[in-house]
JSON list of C-alpha atoms in Angstrom, two decimals:
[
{"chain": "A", "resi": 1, "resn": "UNK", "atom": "CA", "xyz": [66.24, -12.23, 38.50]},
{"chain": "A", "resi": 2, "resn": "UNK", "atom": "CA", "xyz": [66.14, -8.65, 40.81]},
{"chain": "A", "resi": 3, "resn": "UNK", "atom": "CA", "xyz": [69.82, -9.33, 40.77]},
{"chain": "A", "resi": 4, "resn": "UNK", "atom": "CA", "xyz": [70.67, -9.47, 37.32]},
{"chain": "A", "resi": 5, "resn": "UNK", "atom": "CA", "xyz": [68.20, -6.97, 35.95]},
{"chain": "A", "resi": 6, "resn": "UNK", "atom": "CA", "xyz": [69.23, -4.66, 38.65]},
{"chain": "A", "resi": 7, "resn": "UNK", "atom": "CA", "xyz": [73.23, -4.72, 37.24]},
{"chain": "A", "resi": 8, "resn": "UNK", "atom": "CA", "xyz": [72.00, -4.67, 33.86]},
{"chain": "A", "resi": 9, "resn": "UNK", "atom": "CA", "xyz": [69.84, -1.74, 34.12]},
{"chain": "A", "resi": 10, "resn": "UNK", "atom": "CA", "xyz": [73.27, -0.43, 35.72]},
{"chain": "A", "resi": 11, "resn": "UNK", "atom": "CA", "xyz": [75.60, -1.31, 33.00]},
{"chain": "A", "resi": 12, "resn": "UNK", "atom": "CA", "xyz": [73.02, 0.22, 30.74]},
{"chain": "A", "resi": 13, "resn": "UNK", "atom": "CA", "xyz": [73.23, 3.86, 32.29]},
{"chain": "A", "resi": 14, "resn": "UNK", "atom": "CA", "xyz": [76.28, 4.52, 30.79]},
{"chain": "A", "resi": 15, "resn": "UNK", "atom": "CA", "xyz": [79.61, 3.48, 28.84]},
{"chain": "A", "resi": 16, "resn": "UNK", "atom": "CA", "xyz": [81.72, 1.96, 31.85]},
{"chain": "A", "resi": 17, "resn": "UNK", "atom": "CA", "xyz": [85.22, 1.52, 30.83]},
{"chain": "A", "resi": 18, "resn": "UNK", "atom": "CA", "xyz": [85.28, -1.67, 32.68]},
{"chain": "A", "resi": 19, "resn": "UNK", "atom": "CA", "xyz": [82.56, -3.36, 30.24]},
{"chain": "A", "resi": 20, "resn": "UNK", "atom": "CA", "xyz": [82.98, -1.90, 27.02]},
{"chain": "A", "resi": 21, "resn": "UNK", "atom": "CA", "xyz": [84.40, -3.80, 24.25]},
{"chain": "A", "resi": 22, "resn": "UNK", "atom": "CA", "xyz": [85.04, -4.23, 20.43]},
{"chain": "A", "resi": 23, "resn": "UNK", "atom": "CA", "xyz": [84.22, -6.78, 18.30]},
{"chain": "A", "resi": 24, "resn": "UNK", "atom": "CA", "xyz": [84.62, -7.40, 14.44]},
{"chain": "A", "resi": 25, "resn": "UNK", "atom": "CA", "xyz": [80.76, -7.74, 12.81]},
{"chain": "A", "resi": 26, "resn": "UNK", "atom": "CA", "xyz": [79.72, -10.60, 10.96]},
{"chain": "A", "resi": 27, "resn": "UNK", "atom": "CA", "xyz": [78.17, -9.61, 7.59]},
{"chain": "A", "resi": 28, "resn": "UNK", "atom": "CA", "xyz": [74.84, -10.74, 6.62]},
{"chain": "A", "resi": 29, "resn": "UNK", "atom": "CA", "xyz": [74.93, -13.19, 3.58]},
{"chain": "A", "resi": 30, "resn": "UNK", "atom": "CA", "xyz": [73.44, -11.45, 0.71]},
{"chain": "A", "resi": 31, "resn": "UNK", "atom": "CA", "xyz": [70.48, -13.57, 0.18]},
{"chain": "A", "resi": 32, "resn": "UNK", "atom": "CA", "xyz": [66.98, -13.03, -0.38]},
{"chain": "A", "resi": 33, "resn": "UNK", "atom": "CA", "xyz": [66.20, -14.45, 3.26]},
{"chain": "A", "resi": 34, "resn": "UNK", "atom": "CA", "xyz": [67.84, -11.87, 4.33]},
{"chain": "A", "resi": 35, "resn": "UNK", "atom": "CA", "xyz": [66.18, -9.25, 2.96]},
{"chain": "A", "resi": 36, "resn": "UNK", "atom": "CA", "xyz": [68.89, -8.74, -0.03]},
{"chain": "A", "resi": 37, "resn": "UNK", "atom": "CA", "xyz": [67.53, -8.02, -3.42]},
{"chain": "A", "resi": 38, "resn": "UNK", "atom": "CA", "xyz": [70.41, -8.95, -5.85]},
{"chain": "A", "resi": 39, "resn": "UNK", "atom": "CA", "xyz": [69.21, -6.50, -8.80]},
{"chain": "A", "resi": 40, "resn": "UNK", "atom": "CA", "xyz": [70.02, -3.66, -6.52]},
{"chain": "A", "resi": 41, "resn": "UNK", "atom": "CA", "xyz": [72.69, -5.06, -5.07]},
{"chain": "A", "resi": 42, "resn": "UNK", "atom": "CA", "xyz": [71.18, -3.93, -1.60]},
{"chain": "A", "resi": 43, "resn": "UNK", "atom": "CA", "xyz": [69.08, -4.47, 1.28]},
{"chain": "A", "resi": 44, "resn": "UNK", "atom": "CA", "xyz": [65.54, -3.88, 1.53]},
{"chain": "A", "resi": 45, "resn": "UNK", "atom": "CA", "xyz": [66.34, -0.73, 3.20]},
{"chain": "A", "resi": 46, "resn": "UNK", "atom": "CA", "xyz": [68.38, 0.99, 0.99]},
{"chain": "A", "resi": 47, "resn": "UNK", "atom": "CA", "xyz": [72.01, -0.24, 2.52]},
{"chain": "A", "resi": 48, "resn": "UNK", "atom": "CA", "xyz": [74.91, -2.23, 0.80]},
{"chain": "A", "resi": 49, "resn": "UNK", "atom": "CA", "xyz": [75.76, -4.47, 3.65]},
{"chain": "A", "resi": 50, "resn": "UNK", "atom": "CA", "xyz": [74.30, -5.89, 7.11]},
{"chain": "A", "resi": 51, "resn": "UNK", "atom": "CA", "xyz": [76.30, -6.53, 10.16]},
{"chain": "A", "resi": 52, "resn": "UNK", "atom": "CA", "xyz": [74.96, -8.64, 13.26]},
{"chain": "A", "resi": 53, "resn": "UNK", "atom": "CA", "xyz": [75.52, -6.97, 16.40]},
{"chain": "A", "resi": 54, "resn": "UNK", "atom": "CA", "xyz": [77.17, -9.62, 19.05]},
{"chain": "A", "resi": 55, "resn": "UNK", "atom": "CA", "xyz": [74.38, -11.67, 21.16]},
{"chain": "A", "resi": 56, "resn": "UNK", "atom": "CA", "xyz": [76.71, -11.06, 24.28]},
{"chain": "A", "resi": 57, "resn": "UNK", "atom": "CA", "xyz": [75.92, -7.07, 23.84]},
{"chain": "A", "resi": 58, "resn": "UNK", "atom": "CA", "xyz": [73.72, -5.16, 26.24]},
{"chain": "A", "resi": 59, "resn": "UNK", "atom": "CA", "xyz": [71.11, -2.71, 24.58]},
{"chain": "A", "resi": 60, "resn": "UNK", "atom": "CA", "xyz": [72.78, -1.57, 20.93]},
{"chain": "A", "resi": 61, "resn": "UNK", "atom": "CA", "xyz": [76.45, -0.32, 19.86]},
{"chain": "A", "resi": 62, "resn": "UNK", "atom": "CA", "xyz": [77.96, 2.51, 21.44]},
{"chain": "A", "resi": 63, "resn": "UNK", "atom": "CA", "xyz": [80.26, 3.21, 18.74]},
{"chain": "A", "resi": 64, "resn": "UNK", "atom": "CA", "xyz": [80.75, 1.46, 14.70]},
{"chain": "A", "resi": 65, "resn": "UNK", "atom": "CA", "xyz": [83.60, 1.84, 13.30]},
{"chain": "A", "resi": 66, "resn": "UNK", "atom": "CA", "xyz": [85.07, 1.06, 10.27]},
{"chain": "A", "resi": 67, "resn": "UNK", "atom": "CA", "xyz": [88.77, 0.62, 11.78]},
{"chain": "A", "resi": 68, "resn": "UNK", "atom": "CA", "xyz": [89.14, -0.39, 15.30]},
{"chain": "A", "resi": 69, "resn": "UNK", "atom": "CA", "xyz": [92.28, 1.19, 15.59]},
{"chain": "A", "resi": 70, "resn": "UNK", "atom": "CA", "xyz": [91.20, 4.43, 15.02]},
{"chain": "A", "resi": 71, "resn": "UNK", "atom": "CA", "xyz": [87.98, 5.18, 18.18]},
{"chain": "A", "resi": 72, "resn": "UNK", "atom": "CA", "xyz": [87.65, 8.75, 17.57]},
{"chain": "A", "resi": 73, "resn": "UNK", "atom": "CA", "xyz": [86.61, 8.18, 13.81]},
{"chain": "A", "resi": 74, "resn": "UNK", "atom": "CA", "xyz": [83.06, 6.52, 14.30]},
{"chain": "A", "resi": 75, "resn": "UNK", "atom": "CA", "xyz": [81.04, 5.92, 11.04]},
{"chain": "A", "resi": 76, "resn": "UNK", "atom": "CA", "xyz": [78.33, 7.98, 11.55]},
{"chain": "A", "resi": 77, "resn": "UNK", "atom": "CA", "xyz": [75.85, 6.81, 8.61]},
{"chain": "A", "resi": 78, "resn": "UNK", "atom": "CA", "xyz": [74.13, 3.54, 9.44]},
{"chain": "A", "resi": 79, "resn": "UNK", "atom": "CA", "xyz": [70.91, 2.41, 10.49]},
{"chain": "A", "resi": 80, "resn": "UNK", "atom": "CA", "xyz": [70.22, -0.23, 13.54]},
{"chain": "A", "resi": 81, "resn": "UNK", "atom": "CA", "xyz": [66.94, -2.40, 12.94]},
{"chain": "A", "resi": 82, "resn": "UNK", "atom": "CA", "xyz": [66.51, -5.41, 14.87]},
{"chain": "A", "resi": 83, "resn": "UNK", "atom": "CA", "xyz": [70.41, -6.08, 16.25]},
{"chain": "A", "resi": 84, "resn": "UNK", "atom": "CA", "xyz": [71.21, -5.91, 12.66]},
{"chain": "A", "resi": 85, "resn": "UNK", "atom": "CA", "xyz": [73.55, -2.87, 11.13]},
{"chain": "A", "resi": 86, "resn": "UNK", "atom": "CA", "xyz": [72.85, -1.71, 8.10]},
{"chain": "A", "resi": 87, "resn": "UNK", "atom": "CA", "xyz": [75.49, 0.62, 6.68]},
{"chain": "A", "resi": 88, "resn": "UNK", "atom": "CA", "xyz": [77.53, 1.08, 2.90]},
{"chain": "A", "resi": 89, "resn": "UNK", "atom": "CA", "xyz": [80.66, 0.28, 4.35]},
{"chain": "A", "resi": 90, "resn": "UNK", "atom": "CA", "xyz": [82.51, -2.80, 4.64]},
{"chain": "A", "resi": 91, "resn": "UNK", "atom": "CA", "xyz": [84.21, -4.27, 7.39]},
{"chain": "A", "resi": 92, "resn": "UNK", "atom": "CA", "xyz": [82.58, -2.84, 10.15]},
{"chain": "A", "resi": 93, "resn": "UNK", "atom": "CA", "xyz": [83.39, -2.80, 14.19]},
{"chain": "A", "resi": 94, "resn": "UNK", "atom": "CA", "xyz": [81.44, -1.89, 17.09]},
{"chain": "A", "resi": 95, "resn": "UNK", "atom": "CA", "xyz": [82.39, -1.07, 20.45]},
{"chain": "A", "resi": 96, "resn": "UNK", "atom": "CA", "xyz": [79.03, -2.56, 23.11]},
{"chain": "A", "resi": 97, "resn": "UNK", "atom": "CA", "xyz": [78.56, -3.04, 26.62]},
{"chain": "A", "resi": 98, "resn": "UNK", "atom": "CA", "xyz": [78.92, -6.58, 27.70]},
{"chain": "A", "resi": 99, "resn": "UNK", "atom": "CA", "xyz": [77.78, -8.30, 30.72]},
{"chain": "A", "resi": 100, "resn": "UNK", "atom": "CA", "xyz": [81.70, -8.69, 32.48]},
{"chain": "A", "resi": 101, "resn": "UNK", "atom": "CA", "xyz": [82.85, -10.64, 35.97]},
{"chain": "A", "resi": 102, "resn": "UNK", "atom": "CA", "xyz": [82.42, -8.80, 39.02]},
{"chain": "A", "resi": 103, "resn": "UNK", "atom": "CA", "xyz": [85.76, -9.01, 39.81]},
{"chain": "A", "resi": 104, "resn": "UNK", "atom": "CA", "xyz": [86.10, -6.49, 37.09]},
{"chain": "A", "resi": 105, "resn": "UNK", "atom": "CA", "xyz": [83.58, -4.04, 38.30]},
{"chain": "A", "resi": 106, "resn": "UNK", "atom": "CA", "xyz": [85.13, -0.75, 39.87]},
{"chain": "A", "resi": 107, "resn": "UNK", "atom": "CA", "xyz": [84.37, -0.30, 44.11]},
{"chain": "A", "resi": 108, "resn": "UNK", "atom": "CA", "xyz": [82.19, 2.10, 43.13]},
{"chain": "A", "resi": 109, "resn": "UNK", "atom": "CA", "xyz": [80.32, 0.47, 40.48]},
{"chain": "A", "resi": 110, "resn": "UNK", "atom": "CA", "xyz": [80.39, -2.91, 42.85]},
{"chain": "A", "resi": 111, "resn": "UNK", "atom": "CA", "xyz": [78.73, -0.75, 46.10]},
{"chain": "A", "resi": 112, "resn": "UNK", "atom": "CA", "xyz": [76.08, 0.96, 43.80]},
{"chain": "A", "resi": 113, "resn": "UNK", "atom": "CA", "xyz": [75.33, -2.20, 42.23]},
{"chain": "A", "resi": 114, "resn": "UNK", "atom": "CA", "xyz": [74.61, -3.57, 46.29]},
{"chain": "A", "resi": 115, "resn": "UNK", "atom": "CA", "xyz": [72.49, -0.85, 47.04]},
{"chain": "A", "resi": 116, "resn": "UNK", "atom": "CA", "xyz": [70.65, -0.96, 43.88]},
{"chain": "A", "resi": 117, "resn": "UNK", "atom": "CA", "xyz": [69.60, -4.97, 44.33]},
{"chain": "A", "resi": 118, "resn": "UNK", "atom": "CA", "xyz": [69.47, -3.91, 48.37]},
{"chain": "A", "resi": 119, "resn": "UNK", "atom": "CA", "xyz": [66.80, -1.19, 47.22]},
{"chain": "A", "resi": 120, "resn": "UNK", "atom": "CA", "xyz": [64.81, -3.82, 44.87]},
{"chain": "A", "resi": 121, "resn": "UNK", "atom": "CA", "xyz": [64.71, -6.55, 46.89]},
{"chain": "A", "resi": 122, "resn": "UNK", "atom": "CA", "xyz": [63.41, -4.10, 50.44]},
{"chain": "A", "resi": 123, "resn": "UNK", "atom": "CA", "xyz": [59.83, -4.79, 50.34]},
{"chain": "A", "resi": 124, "resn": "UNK", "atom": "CA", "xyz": [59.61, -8.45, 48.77]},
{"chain": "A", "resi": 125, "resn": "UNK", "atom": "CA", "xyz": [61.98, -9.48, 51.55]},
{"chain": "A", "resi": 126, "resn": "UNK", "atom": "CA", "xyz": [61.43, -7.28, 54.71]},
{"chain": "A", "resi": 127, "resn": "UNK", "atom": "CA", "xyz": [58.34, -5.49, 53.36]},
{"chain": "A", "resi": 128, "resn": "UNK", "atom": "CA", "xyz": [60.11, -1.99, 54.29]},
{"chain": "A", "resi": 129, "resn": "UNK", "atom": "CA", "xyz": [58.74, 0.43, 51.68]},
{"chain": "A", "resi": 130, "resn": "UNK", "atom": "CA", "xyz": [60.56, 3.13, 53.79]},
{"chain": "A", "resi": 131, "resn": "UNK", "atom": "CA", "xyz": [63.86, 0.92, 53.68]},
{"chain": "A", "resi": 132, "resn": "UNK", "atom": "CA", "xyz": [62.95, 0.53, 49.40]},
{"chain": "A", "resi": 133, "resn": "UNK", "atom": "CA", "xyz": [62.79, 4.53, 49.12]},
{"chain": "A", "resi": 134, "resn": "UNK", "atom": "CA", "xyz": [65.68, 5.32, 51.04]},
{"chain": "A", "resi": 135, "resn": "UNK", "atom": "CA", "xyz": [67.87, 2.98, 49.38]},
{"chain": "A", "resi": 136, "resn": "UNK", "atom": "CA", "xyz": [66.73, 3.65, 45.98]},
{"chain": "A", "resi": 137, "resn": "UNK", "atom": "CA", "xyz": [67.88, 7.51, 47.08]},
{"chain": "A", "resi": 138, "resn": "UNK", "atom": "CA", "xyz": [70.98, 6.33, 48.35]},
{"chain": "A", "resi": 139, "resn": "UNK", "atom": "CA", "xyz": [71.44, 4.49, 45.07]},
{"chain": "A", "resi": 140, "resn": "UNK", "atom": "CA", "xyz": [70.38, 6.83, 42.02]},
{"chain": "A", "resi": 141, "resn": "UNK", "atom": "CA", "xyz": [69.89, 10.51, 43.83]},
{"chain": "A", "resi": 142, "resn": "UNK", "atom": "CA", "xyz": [66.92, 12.05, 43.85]},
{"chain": "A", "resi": 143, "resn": "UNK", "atom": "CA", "xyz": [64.40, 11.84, 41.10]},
{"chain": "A", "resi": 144, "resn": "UNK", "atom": "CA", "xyz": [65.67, 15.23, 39.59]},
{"chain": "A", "resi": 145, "resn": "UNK", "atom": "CA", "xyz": [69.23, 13.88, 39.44]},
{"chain": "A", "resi": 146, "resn": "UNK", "atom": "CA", "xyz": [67.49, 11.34, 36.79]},
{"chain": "A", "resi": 147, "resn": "UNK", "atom": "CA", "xyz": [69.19, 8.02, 38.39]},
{"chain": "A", "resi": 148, "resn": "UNK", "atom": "CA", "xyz": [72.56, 9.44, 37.81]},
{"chain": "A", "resi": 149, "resn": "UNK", "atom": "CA", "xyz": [72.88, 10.65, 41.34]},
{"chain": "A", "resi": 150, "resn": "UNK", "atom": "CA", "xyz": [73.49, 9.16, 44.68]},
{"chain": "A", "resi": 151, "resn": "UNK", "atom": "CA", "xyz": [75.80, 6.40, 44.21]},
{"chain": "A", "resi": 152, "resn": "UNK", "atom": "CA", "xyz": [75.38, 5.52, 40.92]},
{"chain": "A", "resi": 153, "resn": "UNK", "atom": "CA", "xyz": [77.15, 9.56, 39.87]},
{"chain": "A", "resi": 154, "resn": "UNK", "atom": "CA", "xyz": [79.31, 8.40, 42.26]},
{"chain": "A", "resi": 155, "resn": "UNK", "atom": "CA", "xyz": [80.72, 5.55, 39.92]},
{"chain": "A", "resi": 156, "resn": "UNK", "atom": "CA", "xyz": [80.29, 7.76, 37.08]},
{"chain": "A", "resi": 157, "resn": "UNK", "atom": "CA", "xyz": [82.45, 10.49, 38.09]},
{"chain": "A", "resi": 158, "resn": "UNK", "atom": "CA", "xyz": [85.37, 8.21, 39.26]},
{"chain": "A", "resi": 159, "resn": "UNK", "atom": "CA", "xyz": [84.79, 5.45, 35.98]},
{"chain": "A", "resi": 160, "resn": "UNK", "atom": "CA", "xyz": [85.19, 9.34, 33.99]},
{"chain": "A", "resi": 161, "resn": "UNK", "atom": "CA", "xyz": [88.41, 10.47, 35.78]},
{"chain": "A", "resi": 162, "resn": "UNK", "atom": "CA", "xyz": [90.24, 6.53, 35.60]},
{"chain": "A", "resi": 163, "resn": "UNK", "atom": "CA", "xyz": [89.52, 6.67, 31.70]},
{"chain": "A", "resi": 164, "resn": "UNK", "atom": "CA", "xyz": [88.93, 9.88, 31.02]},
{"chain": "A", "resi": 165, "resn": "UNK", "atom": "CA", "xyz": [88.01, 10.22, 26.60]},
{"chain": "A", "resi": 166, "resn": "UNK", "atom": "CA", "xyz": [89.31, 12.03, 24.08]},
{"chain": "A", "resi": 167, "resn": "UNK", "atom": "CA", "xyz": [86.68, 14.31, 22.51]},
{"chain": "A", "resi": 168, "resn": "UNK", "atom": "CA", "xyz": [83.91, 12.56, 20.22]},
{"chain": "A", "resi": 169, "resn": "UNK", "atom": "CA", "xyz": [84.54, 14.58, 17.07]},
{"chain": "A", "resi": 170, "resn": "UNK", "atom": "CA", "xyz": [88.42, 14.92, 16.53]},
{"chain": "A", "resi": 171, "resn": "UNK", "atom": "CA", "xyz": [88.25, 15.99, 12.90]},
{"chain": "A", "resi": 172, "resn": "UNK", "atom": "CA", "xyz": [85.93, 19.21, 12.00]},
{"chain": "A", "resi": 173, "resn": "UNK", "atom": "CA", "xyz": [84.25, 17.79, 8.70]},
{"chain": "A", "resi": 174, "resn": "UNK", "atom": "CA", "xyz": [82.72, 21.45, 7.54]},
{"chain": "A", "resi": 175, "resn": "UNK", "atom": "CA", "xyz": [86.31, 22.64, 7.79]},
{"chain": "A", "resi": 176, "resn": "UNK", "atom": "CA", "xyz": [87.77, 19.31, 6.06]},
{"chain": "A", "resi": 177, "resn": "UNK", "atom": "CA", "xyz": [85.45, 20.26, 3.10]},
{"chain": "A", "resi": 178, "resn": "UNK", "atom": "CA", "xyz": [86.30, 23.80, 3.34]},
{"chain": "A", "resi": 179, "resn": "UNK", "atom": "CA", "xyz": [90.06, 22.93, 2.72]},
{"chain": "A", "resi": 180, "resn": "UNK", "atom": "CA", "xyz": [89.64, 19.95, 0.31]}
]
């Protein structure tokens, strides 16, 4: 259990390149159980259509988009409730963290990922709360690097230059209006 909530917690911190992936959403049938009401022809909450979110995701989507070939064009009106997305656009993708094989982890992500089970499991197993702190520091940084120092930044920094991104907003939509 320390072991996998440990690399979860990891995979968590931020969008490795190593365990992100895409996956077409399943709409929501548009019944009543679902929260549809047919005389609006929408959800409860206002939106046209629900997506489910994959089971295999860790914590919610990274991205949705509404053409998988096309990254760095997110949709950027939806709502999340409940591993459900609501949005008024059909089909949708999203882009999530998943749980992957170690043998696709990075060195660096693999070493933090030691320390970080090394750090939890210090005191339960040699009852070292000394040994606990200083691997902990070893493993995020110090508490003002907000667990993205030590060897965890480490990870980061190299998972950032071996897939470095292309920048979030690609299109300027005040200026697309502007010129429309």
């Amino acid at each position: 259990a320390v072991y996998t909530d440990t690399i979860e917690a990891l995979l968590g911190l931020y969008d490795w390149s190593f365990a992100r992936r895409t996956y077409a959403l399943d709409a929501l049938a548009a019944t009543e159980g679902n929260g549809y009401v047919s005389a609006d022809r929408k959800f409860l909450n206002g939106w046209r259509y629900g997506f489910s979110l994959p089971g295999t995701r860790l914590g919610s989507a990274l991205k949705v988009l509404t053409n998988p070939r096309q990254p760095d064009n997110p949709l950027r009106t939806f709502q999340v409730e409940a591993g459900v997305i609501y949005a008024d656009a059909t089909p949708l993708w999203a882009t999530v963290t998943v749980n992957v094989d170690p043998q696709l982890w990075s060195p660096a992500f693999r070493l933090a990922g030691v320390i970080g089970v090394a750090a939890a499991l210090a005191v339960p197993m040699a009852h070292d709360k000394q040994l606990a702190k200083d691997l902990q520091i070893e493993f995020e940084g110090s508490p003002e690097e907000g667990g993205r120092g030590g060897l965890v930044g480490k990870a980061i920094s190299q998972d950032v230059a071996g897939a470095p991104r292309a920048a979030p907003l690609w299109r300027d939509p005040l200026t697309e209006a502007r010129l429309s």
